[in-house]
Each structure stands twice: as C-alpha cells, then as structure tokens.
CSV table of C-alpha atoms in Angstrom, one decimal:
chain,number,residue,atom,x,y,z
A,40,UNK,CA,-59.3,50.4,104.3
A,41,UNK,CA,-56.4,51.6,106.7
A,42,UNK,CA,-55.3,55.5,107.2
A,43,UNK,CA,-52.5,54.8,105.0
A,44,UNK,CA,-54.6,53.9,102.1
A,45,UNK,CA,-56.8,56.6,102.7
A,46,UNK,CA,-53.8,58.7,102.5
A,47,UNK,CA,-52.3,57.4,99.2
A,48,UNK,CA,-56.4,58.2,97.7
A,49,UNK,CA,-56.1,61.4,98.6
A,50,UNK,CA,-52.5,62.8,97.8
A,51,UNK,CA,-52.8,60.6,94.3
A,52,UNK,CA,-56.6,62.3,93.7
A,53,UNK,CA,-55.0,65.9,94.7
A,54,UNK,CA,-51.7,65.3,92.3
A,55,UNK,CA,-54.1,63.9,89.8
A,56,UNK,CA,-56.9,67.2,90.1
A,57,UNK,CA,-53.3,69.7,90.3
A,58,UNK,CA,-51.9,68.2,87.1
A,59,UNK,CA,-55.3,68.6,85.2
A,60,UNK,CA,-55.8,72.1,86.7
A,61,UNK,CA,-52.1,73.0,85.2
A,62,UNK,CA,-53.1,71.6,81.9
A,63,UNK,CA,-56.5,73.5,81.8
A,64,UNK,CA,-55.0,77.0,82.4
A,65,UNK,CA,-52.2,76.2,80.0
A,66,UNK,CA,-54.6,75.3,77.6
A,67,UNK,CA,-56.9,79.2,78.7
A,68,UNK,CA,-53.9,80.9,78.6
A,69,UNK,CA,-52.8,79.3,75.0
A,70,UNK,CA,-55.9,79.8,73.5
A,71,UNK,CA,-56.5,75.8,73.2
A,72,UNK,CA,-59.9,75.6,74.6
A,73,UNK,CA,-61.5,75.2,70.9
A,74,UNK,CA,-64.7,73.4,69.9
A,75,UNK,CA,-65.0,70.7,67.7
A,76,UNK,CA,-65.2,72.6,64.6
A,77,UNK,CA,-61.6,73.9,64.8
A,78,UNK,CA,-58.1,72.4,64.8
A,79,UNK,CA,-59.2,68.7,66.4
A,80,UNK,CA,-62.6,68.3,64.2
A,81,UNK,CA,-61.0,65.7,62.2
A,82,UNK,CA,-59.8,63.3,64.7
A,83,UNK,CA,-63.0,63.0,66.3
A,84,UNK,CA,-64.6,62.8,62.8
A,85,UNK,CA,-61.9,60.0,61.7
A,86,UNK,CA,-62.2,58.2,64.8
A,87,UNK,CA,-66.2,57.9,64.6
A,88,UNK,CA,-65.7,57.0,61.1
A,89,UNK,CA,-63.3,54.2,62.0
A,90,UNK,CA,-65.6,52.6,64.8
A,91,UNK,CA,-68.9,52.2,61.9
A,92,UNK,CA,-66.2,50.9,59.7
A,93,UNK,CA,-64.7,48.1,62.1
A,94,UNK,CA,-68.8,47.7,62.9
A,95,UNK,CA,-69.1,47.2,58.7
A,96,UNK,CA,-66.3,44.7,59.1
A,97,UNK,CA,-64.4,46.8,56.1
A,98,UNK,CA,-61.8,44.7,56.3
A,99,UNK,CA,-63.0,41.8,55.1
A,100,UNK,CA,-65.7,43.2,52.9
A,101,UNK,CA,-64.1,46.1,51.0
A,102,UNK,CA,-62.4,45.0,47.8
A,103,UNK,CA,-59.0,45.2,47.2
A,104,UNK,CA,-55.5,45.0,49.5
A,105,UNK,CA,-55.4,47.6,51.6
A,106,UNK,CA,-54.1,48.1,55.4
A,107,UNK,CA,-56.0,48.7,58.3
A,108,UNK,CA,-56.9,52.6,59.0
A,109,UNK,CA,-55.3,54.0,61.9
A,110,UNK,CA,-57.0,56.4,64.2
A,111,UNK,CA,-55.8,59.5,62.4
A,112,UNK,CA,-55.1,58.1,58.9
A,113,UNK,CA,-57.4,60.2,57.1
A,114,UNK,CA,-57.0,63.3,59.5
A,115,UNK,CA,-53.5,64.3,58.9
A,116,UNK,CA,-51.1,63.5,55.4
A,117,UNK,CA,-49.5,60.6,55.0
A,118,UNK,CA,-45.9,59.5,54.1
A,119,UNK,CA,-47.4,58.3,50.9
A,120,UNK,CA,-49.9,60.8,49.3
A,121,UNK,CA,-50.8,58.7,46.1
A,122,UNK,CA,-51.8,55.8,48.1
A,123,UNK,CA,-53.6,58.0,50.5
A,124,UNK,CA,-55.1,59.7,48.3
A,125,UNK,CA,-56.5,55.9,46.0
A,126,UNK,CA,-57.4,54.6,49.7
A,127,UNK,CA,-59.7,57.3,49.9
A,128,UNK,CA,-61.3,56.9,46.8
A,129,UNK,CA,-61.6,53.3,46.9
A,130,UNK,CA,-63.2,54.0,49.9
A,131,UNK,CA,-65.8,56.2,48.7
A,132,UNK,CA,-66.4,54.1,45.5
A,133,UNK,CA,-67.0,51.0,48.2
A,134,UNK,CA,-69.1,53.3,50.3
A,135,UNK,CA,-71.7,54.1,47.2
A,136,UNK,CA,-71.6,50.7,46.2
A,137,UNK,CA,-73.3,49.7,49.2
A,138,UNK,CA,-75.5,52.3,48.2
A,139,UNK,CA,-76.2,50.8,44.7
A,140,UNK,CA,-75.0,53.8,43.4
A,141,UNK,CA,-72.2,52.8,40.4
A,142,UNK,CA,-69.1,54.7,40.5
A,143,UNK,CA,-66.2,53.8,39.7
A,144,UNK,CA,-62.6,55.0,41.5
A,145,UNK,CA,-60.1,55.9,39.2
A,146,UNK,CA,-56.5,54.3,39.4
A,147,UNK,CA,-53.2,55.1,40.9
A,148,UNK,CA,-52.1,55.9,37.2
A,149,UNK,CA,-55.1,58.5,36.4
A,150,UNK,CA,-55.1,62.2,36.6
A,151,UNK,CA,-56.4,63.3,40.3
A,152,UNK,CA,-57.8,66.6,39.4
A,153,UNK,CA,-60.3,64.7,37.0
A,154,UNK,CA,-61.1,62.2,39.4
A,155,UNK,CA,-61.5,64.9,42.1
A,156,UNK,CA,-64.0,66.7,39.8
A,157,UNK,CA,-65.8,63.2,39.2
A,158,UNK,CA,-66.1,62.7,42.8
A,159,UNK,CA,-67.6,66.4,43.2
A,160,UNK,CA,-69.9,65.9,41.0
A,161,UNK,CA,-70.9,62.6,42.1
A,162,UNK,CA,-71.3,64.0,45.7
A,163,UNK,CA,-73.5,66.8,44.2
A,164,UNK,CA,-75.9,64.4,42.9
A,165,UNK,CA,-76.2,62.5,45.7
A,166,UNK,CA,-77.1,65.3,48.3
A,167,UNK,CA,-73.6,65.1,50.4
A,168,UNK,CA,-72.0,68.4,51.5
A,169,UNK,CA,-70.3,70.0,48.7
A,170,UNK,CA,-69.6,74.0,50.8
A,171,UNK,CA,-66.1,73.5,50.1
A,172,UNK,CA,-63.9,73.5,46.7
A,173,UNK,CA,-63.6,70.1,44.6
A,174,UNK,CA,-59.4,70.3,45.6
A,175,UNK,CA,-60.4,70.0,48.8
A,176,UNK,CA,-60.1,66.4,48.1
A,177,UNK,CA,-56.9,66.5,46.1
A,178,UNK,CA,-54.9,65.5,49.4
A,179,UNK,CA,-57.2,62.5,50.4
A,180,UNK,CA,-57.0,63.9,54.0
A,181,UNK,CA,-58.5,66.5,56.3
A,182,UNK,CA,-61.8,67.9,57.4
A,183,UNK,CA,-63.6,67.7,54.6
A,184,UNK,CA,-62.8,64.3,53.2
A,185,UNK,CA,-63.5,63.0,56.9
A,186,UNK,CA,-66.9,64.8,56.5
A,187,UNK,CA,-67.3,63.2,52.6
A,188,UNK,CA,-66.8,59.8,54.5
A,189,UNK,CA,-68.9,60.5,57.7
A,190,UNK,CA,-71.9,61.5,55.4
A,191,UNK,CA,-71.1,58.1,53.3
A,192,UNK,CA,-71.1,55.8,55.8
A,193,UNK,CA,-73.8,57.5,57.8
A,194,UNK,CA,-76.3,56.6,54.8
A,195,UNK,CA,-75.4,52.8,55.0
A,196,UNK,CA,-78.1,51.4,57.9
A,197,UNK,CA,-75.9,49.3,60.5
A,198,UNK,CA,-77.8,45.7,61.3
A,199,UNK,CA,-76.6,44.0,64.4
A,200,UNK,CA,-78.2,40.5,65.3
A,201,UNK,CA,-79.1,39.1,68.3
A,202,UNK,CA,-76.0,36.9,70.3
A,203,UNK,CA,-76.5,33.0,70.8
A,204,UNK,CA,-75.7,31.3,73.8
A,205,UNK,CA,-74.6,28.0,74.0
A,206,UNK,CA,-75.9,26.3,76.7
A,207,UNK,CA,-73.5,24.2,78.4
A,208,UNK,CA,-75.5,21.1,80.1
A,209,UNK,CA,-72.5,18.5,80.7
A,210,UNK,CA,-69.4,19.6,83.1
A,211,UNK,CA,-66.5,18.3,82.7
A,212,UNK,CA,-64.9,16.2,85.6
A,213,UNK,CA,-61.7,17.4,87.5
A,214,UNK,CA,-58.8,14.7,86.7
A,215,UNK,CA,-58.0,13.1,89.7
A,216,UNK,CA,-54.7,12.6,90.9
A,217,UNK,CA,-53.9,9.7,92.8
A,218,UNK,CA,-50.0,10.8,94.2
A,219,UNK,CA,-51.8,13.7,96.3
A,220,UNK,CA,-53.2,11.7,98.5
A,221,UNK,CA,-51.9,13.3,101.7
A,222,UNK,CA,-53.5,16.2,100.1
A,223,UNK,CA,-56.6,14.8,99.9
A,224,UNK,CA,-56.3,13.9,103.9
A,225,UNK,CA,-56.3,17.2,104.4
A,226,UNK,CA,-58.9,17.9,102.6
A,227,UNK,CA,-60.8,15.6,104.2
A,228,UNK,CA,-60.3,16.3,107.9
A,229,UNK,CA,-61.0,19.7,106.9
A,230,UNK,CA,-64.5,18.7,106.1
A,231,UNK,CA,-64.9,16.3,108.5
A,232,UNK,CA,-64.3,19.3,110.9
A,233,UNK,CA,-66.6,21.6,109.4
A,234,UNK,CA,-69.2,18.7,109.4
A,235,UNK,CA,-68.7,18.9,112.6
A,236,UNK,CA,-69.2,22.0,113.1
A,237,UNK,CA,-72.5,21.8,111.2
A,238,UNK,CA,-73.7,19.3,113.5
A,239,UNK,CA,-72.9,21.7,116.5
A,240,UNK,CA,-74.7,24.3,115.0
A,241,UNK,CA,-77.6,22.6,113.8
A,242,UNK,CA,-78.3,20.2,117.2
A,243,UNK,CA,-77.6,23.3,119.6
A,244,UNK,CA,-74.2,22.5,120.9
A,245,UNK,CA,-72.9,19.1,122.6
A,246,UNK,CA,-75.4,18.7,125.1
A,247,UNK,CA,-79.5,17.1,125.2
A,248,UNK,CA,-81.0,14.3,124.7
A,249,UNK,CA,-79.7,14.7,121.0
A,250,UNK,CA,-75.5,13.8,122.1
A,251,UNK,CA,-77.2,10.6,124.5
A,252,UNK,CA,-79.1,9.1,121.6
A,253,UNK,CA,-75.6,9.5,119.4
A,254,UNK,CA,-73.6,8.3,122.1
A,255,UNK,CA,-75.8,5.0,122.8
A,256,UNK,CA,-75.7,4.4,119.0
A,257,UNK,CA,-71.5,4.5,118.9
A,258,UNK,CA,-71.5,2.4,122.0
A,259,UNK,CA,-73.7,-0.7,119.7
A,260,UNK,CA,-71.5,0.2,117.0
A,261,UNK,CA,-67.8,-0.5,119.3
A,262,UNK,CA,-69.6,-3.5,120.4
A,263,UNK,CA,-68.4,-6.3,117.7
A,264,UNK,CA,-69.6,-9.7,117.3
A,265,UNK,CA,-67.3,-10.8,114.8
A,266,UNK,CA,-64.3,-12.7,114.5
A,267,UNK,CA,-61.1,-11.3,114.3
A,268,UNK,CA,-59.4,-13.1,111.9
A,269,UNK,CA,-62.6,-13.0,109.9
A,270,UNK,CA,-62.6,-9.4,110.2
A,271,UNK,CA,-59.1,-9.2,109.4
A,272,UNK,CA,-59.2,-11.1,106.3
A,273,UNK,CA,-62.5,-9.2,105.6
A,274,UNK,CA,-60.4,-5.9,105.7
A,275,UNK,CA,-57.2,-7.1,103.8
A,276,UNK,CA,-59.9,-8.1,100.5
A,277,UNK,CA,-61.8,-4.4,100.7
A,278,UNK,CA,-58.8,-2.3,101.8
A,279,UNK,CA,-57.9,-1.7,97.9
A,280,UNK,CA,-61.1,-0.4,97.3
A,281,UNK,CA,-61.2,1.9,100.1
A,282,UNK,CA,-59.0,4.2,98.9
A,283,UNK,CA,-59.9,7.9,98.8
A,284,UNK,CA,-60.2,9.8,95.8
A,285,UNK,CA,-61.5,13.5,96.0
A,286,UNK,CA,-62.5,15.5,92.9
A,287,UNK,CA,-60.7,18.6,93.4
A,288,UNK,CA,-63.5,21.5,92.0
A,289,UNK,CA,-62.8,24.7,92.1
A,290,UNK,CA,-66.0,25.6,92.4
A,291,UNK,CA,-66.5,24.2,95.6
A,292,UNK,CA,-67.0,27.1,98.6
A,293,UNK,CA,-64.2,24.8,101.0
A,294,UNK,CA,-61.8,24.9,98.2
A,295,UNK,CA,-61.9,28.5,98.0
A,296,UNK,CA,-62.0,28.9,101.8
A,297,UNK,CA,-58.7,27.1,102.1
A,298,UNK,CA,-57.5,29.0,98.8
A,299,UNK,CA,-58.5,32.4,100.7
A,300,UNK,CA,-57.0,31.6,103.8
A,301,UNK,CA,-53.7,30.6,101.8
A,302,UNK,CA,-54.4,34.1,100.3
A,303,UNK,CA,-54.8,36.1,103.3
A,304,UNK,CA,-51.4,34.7,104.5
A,305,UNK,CA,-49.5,35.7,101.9
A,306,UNK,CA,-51.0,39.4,101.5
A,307,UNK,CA,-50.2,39.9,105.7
A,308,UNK,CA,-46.6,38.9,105.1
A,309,UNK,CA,-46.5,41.2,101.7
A,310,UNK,CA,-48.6,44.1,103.5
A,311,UNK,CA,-45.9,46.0,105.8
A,312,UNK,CA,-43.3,46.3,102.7
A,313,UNK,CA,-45.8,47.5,100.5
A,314,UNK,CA,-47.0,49.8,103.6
A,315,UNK,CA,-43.2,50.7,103.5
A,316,UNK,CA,-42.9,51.2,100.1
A,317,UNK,CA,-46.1,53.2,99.3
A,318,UNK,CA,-45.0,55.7,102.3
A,319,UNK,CA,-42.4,56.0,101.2
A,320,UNK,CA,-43.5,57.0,97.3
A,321,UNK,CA,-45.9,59.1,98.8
A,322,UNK,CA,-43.1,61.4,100.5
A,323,UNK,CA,-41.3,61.6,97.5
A,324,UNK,CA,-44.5,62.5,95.2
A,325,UNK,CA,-45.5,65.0,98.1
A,326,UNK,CA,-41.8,66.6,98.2
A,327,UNK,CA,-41.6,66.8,94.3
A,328,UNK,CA,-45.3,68.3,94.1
A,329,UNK,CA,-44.1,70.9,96.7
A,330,UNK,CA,-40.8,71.5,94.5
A,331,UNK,CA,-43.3,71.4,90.8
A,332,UNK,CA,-45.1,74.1,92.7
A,333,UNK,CA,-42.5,76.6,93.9
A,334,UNK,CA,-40.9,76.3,90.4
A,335,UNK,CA,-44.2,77.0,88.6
A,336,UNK,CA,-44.9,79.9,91.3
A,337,UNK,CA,-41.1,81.4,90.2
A,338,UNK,CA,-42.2,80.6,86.4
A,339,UNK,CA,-45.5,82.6,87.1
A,340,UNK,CA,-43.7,85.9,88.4
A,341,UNK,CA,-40.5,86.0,86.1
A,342,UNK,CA,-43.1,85.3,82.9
A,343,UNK,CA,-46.1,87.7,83.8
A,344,UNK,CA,-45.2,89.9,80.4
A,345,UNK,CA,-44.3,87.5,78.2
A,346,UNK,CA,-47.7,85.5,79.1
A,347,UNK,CA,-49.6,88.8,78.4
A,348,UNK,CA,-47.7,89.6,75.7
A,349,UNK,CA,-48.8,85.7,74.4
A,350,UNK,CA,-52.2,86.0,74.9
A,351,UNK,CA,-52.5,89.4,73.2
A,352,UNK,CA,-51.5,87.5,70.1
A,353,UNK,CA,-53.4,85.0,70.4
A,354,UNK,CA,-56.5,87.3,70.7
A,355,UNK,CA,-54.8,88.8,67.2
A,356,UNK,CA,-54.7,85.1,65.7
A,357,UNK,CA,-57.6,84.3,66.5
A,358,UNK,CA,-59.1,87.4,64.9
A,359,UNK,CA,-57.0,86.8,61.6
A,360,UNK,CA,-58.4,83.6,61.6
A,361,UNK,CA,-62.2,84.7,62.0
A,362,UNK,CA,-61.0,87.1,59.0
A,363,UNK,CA,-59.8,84.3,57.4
A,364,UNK,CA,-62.7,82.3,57.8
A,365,UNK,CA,-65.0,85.2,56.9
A,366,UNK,CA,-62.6,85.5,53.1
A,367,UNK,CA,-62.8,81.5,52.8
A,368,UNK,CA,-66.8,81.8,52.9
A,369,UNK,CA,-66.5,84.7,49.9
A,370,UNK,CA,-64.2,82.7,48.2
A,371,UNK,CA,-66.1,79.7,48.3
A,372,UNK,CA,-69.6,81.6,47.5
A,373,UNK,CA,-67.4,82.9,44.5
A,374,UNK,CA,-66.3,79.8,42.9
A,375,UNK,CA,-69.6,78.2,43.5
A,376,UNK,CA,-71.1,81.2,41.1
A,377,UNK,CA,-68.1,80.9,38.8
A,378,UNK,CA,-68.7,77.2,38.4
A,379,UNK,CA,-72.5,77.8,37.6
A,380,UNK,CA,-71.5,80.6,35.6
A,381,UNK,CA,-69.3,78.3,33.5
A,382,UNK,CA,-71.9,75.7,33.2
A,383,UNK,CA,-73.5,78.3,31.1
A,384,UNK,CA,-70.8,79.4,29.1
A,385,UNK,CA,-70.3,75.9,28.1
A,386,UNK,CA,-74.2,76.0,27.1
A,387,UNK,CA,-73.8,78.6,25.0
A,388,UNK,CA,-70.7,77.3,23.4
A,389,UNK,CA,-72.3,74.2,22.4
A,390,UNK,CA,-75.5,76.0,20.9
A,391,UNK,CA,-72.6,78.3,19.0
A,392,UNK,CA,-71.2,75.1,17.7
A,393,UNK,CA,-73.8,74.0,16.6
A,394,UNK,CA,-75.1,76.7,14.7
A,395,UNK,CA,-71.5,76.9,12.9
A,396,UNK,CA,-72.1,73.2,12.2
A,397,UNK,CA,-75.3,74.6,10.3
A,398,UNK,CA,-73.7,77.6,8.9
A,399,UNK,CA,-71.0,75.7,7.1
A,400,UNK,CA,-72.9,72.9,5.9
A,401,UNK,CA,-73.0,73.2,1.8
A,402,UNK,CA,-75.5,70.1,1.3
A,403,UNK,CA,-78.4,72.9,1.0
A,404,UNK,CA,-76.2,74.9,-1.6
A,405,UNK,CA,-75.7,72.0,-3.3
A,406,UNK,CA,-79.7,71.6,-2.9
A,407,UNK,CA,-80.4,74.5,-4.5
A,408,UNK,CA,-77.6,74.4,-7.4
A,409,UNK,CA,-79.7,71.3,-8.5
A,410,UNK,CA,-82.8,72.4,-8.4
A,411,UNK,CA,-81.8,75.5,-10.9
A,412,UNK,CA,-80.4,73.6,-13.1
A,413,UNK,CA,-83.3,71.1,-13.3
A,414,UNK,CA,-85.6,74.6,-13.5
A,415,UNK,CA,-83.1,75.8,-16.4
A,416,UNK,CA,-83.5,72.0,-17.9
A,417,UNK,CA,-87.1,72.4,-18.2
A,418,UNK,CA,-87.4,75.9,-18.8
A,419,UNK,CA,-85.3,75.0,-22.2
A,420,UNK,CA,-87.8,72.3,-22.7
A,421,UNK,CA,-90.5,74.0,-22.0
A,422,UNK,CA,-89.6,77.3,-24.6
A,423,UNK,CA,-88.9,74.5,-27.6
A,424,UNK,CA,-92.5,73.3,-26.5
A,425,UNK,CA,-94.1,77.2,-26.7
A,426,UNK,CA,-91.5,77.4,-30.2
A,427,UNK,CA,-93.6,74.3,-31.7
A,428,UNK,CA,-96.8,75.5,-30.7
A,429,UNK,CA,-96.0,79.2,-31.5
A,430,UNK,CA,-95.1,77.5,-35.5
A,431,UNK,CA,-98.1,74.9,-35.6
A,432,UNK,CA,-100.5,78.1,-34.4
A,433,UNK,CA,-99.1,80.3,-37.5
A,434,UNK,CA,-99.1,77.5,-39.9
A,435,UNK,CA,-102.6,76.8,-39.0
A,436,UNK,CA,-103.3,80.6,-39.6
A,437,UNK,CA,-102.1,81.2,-42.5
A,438,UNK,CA,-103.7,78.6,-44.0
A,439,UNK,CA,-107.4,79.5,-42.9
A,440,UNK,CA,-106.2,83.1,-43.9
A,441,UNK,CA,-105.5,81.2,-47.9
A,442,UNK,CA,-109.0,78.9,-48.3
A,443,UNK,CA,-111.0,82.4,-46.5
A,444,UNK,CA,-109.1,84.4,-49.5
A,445,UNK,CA,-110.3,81.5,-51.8
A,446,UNK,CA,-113.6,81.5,-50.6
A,447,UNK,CA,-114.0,85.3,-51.0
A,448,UNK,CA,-113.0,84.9,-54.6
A,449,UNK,CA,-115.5,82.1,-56.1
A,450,UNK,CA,-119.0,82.7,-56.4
A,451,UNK,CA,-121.6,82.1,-53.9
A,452,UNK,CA,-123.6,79.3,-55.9
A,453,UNK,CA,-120.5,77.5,-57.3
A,454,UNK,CA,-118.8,76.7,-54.2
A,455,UNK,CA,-120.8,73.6,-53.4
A,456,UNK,CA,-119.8,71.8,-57.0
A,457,UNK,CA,-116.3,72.4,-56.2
A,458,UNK,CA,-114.9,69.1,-55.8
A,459,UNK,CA,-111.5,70.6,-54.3
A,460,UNK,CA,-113.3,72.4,-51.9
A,461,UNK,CA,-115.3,69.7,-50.1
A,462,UNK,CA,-112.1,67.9,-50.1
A,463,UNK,CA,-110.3,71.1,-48.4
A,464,UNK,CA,-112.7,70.5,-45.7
A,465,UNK,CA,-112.4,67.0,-45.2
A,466,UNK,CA,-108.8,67.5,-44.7
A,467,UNK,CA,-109.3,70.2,-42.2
C-alpha cells in the first residue's frame, strides 16, 4: 500500500472517529445516553424476539394468514390497531400452544378488554411477568407486550440439527471449444515455456553432462530412416487426429496466472485516474470537514445559553420522569391490591347469594305446613280413639258398679243357686 492510500485510511478513519464524536456529545448534551430499560428497550426486545421467531420458522408454522413481522412491528403502533392488536394474540395463543398449554385467541369481532383480562389471567397462571396493568396489552404494542412475547418464546427450547454435506466425487468436464484454437496455441506455448523453465530449474541451468545426453538423444531423433513419401502419406492419414484440444479449468494455477497477469494490466491503466480521483475527493472531504468544523465552532459560541438552558431541562425531565416512575410503581402496587381486594368482594358476594338463595326458599315452609297438618290429622284421630276408650272404660264401670250393688243385696248362701248370676259371669 502507497502513501496515497495510506492517506485516504487516515483522513476517512479521522472523518469517520469526528462524526461519531459529534454524535456522542449531541447525544451527552441531549440527555440520549439511556440504558436499555428506557425509551429504546422495545426495539432491542422486538428485534431478539424476531430472530428466535425466524429460528422457529413462524412463518410457515404459525396458523393462520398473517404478514411477516418487521423489525419494530410490535414496538411502536401500527396503521391498523385491530389487526395489531389480533396478530399479537394470535401470537401468544401460538406461543402457548407449543407449550401444550390450551388457550384460545379471541377474534377480530370480540371485545378486547375481556380478552386482555383473559390473557392476564392466563399469564398469571403461567408464571410470566404480570408488574404492569392488564391494558397494558390493549394496544398490542410496546414494552410490555414485547416482554409478554420474549418470556413466551424464551420457554419454547430451540433444536438445531447438525448440517449434511454432500460430497461431490465426480467433476464435471469443461466444454471444449473447438473455434478457439489459436487460443489454445497460446495456451500451449505458454506451458511449453514454463516446462521449460521447470527443466532449467530442476537440471541446474543449460549446462552438464545433463544438456549433452539431451542433445545426443535429439541428434538420433533428426536422424530419419524413412521414406518421404511414406512419411508424408503417414502424416496426411494421422494429421486429423492430431488436433489439439485443451480443457480450459479454471482451477488450473496457469489459467489464473495468465488471468492475473490480464488483471494486473488492467488495474495499472485504471490506477493513476483512480489516484486522481481519490485525491481529489480527499481535498474536498478535508476542505468541507475544515468548513463543518468552523461552523460547528461559531454554533458552539452563539448557542452557549441556550445549550445550558437545554440541559437544565433536561435534568428537570428527567427528574419528572423518575417522579413519574416512582407514581407508576404506587399506582401499579394499588391496582394489584384493588384487584385482590375485589377477588374477595366477589367471594363474599357469592356466599351472600347463596344464603339469599336459602333464605327465600319456601320448600321447608311448605315442609313444615304438612307436617302440622298430618300432626292435626292424627291428633283428631287420636282424641276419637281416647273418646271410645274414655266410653268403653265408663260402660264397663258402671256395670261392675250394678252386679257389686246386686251382689251386696242377695244373701251370702243363695248366690251360688242363682242361675242368672253364674251366667252374669260367663258373660263377663
């Protein structure tokens, strides 16, 4: 690498390390400089949600017609809110489903405040984070349905299987073509030098006792003992078949010698232009930097209140919004203990219910009116009963109170010839 190039490096590096140095302070000075937890949390949550989804293939395997997610679809609201909002619950119901867990997502014609509580509750049982209020969801974007997601998909294990290589045994052969044969000529000579060259490397040079033996052997070779019309009509039958063909393979290290040469050519004609050009880029770059710079400098002096004036609000924003955050965690704590205390209330209602259910129920009554009025049936039958034995009870008196007067009044020897008196007492 040239001065020149080194040169370009270096004033494209320094533009480079000014520009991000500008942005930096812009970014102090603005307040910017955030962690993940503030204003860009849910693009980095939406984007590592989207990269385990393309790994889960979602697209294929999620039921239903439904568009590829962007990089910020569930981050920030959409055009469409409805549909954002039945994307996302589709894509929870799909999540749990790989779960086993059965729930179902409501439709585009259901009420979203009862499927937002269904969710909540759903989330609730399942362990997922639930610090935040169930309207949270209502919109279908932002933080905490990025989070709802995240925690989804992180519970779904992600199996990846091993790649299989095919190994490729048979090569294909280069077509030959048979109009480039001057080409191939080229070609040729071209390796004939280099074999050449081989041989002068390998046997020392063109000297020795090697270059004698070769030259002897050419000599017998020159030396012909046939005839030259045989030899000529010898030639005219195998010149057909003497014909060179070469393969052209681009895999061949003195194809891509001759392709680099070709190469080197054509980037030693191009270099002094681009030389030129780049020089010349690189004056302009350095003469606008030096204007950027003087500007920003004047910017710098004429601003130096309003920029103070800036960041003293934004010290005051930012503490509003560390007040804020401080009221959202009350207000949060506060509906969580107003929810459980209306999960109680409801208790109590029911058990109130049910005891009015009890209080009004007349079958009892009705239990009891019967019952009386069997006790008055019998007690009737029971006084005739006590009235018949009351009578058969006098009856019987009286009449033992007659035979003891008759007894009293006949005389003590006579009673046993009294024929009406034994019979008295058979008949008692």
């Amino acid at each position: 690498m040239d001065d020149d190039d080194l040169g370009g490096t270096k004033l494209g590096g320094g533009v480079m390390a000014i520009h991000a140095a500008s942005s930096m302070q812009r970014k102090g000075e603005g307040g910017e400089s955030r962690g993940a937890d503030g204003e860009y949390a849910p693009y980095l949550l939406m984007e590592e949600l989207l990269e385990k989804l393309k790994m889960m293939n979602y697209e294929r395997k999620m039921p239903g017609s439904f568009n590829p997610l962007s990089h910020s679809y569930f981050a920030i609201a959409s055009p469409n809110p409805a549909e954002q909002f039945y994307y996302f619950t589709s894509l929870c119901s799909w999540l749990m489903s790989l779960q086993r867990i059965s729930w179902n997502a409501p439709s585009q014609m259901d009420d979203p405040s009862s499927a937002v509580s269904a969710l909540y509750v759903q989330l609730q049982q399942m362990g997922a984070p639930c610090d935040f209020p169930p309207q949270k969801l209502r919109h279908g974007y932002g933080e905490h349905c990025c989070r709802v997601l995240k925690h989804l998909v992180d519970a779904i294990p992600i199996e990846f299987k091993p790649a299989v290589y095919n190994d490729d045994l048979e090569y294909e052969e280069a077509a030959v073509d048979e109009d480039a044969e001057a080409v191939g000529e080229d070609v040729a000579d071209e390796v004939g030098a280099a074999d050449v060259d081989e041989e002068e490397f390998y046997h020392g040079g063109g000297g020795g006792d090697g270059a004698g033996e070769q030259k002897k052997l050419t000599d017998s070779i020159l030396d012909a003992t046939v005839e030259p019309e045989e030899w000529r009509i010898e030639l005219e039958r195998v010149t057909p078949q003497l014909k060179l063909q070469v393969v052209s393979d681009p895999k061949e290290w003195r194809n891509r010698l001759v392709s680099t040469k070709t190469h080197q050519q054509t980037v030693a004609q191009l270099a002094p232009e681009i030389f030129q050009t780049l020089e010349r880029l690189s004056d302009d770059m350095e003469r606008t930097l030096q204007a950027v710079r003087k500007a920003e400098q004047k910017l710098n002096s004429l601003c130096q209140g309003e920029v103070a004036e800036l960041q003293q609000k934004q010290d005051e924003l930012q503490l509003k919004r560390e007040e804020f955050n401080k009221h959202t965690e009350q207000i949060n704590s506060l509906s969580n203990e107003l929810a459980s205390i209306t999960e109680e209330l409801d208790k109590i209602k029911e058990k109130l219910d049910e005891r009015g259910n009890s209080m009004t129920d007349a079958s009892p009554l009705l239990k009891v009116k019967s019952a009386l009025s069997r006790l008055k049936t019998e007690a009737k039958q029971m006084d005739i009963r006590i009235g018949v034995v009351t009578h058969t009870l006098v009856a019987k008196k009286l009449k033992h109170d007659q035979h003891t007067k008759a007894e009293a009044a006949v005389p003590k020897n006579s009673h046993m010839k009294n024929e009406s008196y034994l019979d008295d007492d058979l008949d008692d």
